[in-house]
Coordinates of C-alpha atoms in Angstrom, one line a residue:
M1 CA -5.6 -15.7 -7.5
A2 CA -8.4 -14.8 -9.8
T3 CA -8.9 -11.2 -8.5
D4 CA -5.2 -10.2 -8.0
V5 CA -5.1 -6.7 -9.4
V6 CA -1.6 -7.3 -10.9
E7 CA -2.8 -10.4 -12.8
L8 CA -6.0 -8.6 -14.0
I9 CA -3.9 -5.7 -15.3
L10 CA -1.4 -8.0 -17.0
A11 CA -4.3 -9.9 -18.7
D12 CA -5.6 -6.6 -20.1
H13 CA -2.1 -5.8 -21.3
R14 CA -1.9 -9.2 -23.2
R15 CA -5.3 -8.4 -24.7
F16 CA -4.0 -5.0 -25.9
E17 CA -1.2 -6.9 -27.7
E18 CA -3.6 -9.3 -29.3
L19 CA -5.8 -6.5 -30.5
F20 CA -2.7 -4.7 -31.9
R21 CA -1.7 -7.8 -33.9
E22 CA -5.3 -8.1 -35.3
L23 CA -5.4 -4.4 -36.1
R24 CA -2.2 -4.7 -38.1
D25 CA -3.8 -7.3 -40.3
R26 CA -5.3 -5.5 -43.3
S27 CA -7.8 -8.3 -43.9
S28 CA -9.4 -7.9 -40.4
D29 CA -12.4 -5.8 -39.5
R30 CA -10.3 -3.0 -38.2
S31 CA -13.3 -0.7 -37.4
A32 CA -14.8 -3.4 -35.1
L33 CA -11.4 -4.2 -33.5
L34 CA -10.8 -0.5 -32.9
V35 CA -14.1 -0.2 -31.1
D36 CA -13.1 -3.1 -28.8
L37 CA -9.6 -1.6 -28.2
A38 CA -11.0 1.8 -27.5
A39 CA -13.5 0.6 -24.9
L40 CA -11.0 -1.7 -23.2
L41 CA -8.2 0.9 -23.2
V42 CA -10.3 3.7 -21.7
A43 CA -12.0 1.4 -19.1
H44 CA -8.6 -0.1 -18.1
A45 CA -7.0 3.4 -17.7
E46 CA -9.9 4.8 -15.8
A47 CA -10.1 1.8 -13.4
E48 CA -6.4 2.0 -12.7
E49 CA -6.5 5.8 -12.1
S50 CA -9.6 5.7 -9.9
E51 CA -8.8 2.6 -7.8
V52 CA -5.4 1.2 -8.2
Y53 CA -3.0 4.1 -8.6
P54 CA -4.2 6.0 -5.5
A55 CA -4.0 2.9 -3.4
L56 CA -0.5 1.9 -4.6
K57 CA 0.8 5.4 -3.7
R58 CA 0.2 4.5 0.0
Y59 CA 2.8 1.7 -0.1
R60 CA 6.5 2.3 0.6
G61 CA 8.4 0.7 -2.2
V62 CA 5.9 1.7 -4.9
E63 CA 7.3 5.0 -6.3
D64 CA 4.8 7.8 -6.4
E65 CA 6.6 9.3 -9.4
E66 CA 6.1 6.1 -11.3
V67 CA 2.4 6.0 -10.5
D68 CA 2.1 9.7 -11.6
H69 CA 4.1 8.9 -14.7
G70 CA 1.7 6.0 -15.5
A71 CA -1.2 8.5 -15.4
E72 CA 0.7 10.8 -17.8
E73 CA 1.2 7.9 -20.2
H74 CA -2.5 7.1 -20.0
A75 CA -3.1 10.7 -21.2
E76 CA -0.6 10.2 -24.1
G77 CA -2.4 6.9 -24.9
H78 CA -5.8 8.8 -25.0
Q79 CA -4.3 11.3 -27.5
A80 CA -2.9 8.6 -29.7
L81 CA -6.2 6.6 -29.5
L82 CA -8.2 9.7 -30.5
A83 CA -5.9 10.4 -33.5
L84 CA -6.4 6.8 -34.7
M85 CA -10.2 7.0 -34.2
E86 CA -10.4 10.2 -36.2
V87 CA -9.0 8.6 -39.3
S88 CA -11.9 7.2 -41.2
D89 CA -10.1 5.1 -43.9
T90 CA -8.7 2.0 -42.1
G91 CA -6.8 1.1 -45.2
S92 CA -4.9 4.4 -45.6
E93 CA -1.3 5.2 -44.7
E94 CA -2.6 7.8 -42.3
W95 CA -4.4 5.1 -40.4
E96 CA -1.4 2.8 -40.4
S97 CA 0.8 5.6 -39.1
A98 CA -1.7 6.5 -36.4
L99 CA -2.0 2.9 -35.4
E100 CA 1.8 2.6 -35.0
E101 CA 1.8 5.8 -32.9
L102 CA -0.7 4.2 -30.6
V103 CA 1.1 0.9 -30.5
E104 CA 4.4 2.6 -29.6
A105 CA 2.8 4.7 -26.8
L106 CA 0.9 1.7 -25.3
N107 CA 3.9 -0.7 -25.6
H108 CA 6.1 1.9 -23.8
H109 CA 3.5 2.3 -21.1
V110 CA 2.9 -1.4 -20.6
D111 CA 6.6 -2.1 -20.4
E112 CA 7.3 0.6 -17.8
E113 CA 4.2 -0.2 -15.8
E114 CA 5.0 -3.9 -15.6
R115 CA 8.7 -3.3 -14.7
T116 CA 8.1 -0.6 -12.1
I117 CA 4.6 -0.3 -10.7
L118 CA 3.3 -3.9 -11.0
N119 CA 6.5 -5.5 -9.9
A120 CA 6.6 -3.2 -6.8
A121 CA 2.9 -3.9 -6.2
R122 CA 3.5 -7.7 -6.3
E123 CA 6.3 -7.3 -3.7
Q124 CA 4.9 -4.6 -1.5
V125 CA 1.2 -5.1 -1.4
P126 CA -0.3 -8.0 0.6
D127 CA -2.2 -10.7 -1.3
D128 CA -5.5 -9.8 0.3
R129 CA -5.2 -6.1 -0.6
R130 CA -4.2 -7.0 -4.2
A131 CA -7.4 -9.1 -4.3
E132 CA -9.5 -6.2 -2.9
L133 CA -8.0 -3.8 -5.5
G134 CA -8.6 -6.4 -8.2
R135 CA -12.3 -6.5 -7.3
L136 CA -12.5 -2.7 -7.3
F137 CA -10.6 -2.6 -10.6
Q138 CA -13.0 -5.1 -12.2
E139 CA -16.0 -3.2 -11.0
V140 CA -15.0 0.2 -12.3
R141 CA -13.7 -1.3 -15.5
Q142 CA -17.0 -3.1 -16.1
D143 CA -19.0 0.0 -15.2
R144 CA -17.0 2.0 -17.8
L145 CA -17.4 -0.7 -20.4
D146 CA -21.2 -0.7 -19.7
D147 CA -21.2 3.0 -20.2
D148 CA -19.7 2.7 -23.7
C149 CA -16.5 4.5 -22.7
G150 CA -14.8 3.8 -26.0
D151 CA -17.3 6.0 -27.9
L152 CA -15.5 8.6 -30.1
E153 CA -17.1 11.6 -28.3
Y154 CA -16.1 10.2 -24.9
V155 CA -12.5 9.6 -26.1
R156 CA -12.5 13.2 -27.4
K157 CA -13.7 14.4 -24.0
I158 CA -11.1 12.5 -21.9
A159 CA -8.3 13.3 -24.4
K160 CA -9.1 17.0 -23.9
A161 CA -9.5 16.6 -20.1
T162 CA -6.1 14.8 -19.7
A163 CA -4.1 16.8 -22.2
D164 CA -2.6 18.9 -19.4
R165 CA -0.9 15.8 -17.9
I166 CA 1.4 15.4 -20.9
D167 CA 4.9 16.8 -20.4

């Protein structure tokens, strides 16, 4: 179904992977790609945390600890994203290293979220509720994208605001 929240989240995860492949290509416009990644990453995380995660905690079979851990990993991702955005020379070793830190943090989160939270949601949450959550996820995600949530100052703000979630 086109609005199934699980499918929408998975589609974003695949887009993150595409952006990472493109960002690793030294001949690409890394600055423009980073703008795209930052916006999508922040909008995705904020939509999950505002609409999806709280709803999933209401279902037996979806572990609250896994959902809380997902939010912690979003905070780690925000920190890694900020570190990358603050390196101005996209051809430097510092930039390459910061990119790999972000890739590692995001790949870890995506893998865990897909194996635990999303698999449980697919099994425990009825189709109509997943569709409703998908519509809410898309709405919040688009609102955040429209508000330029990938802007460096906003990423600094959310990285600071979520730093206390990191163990």
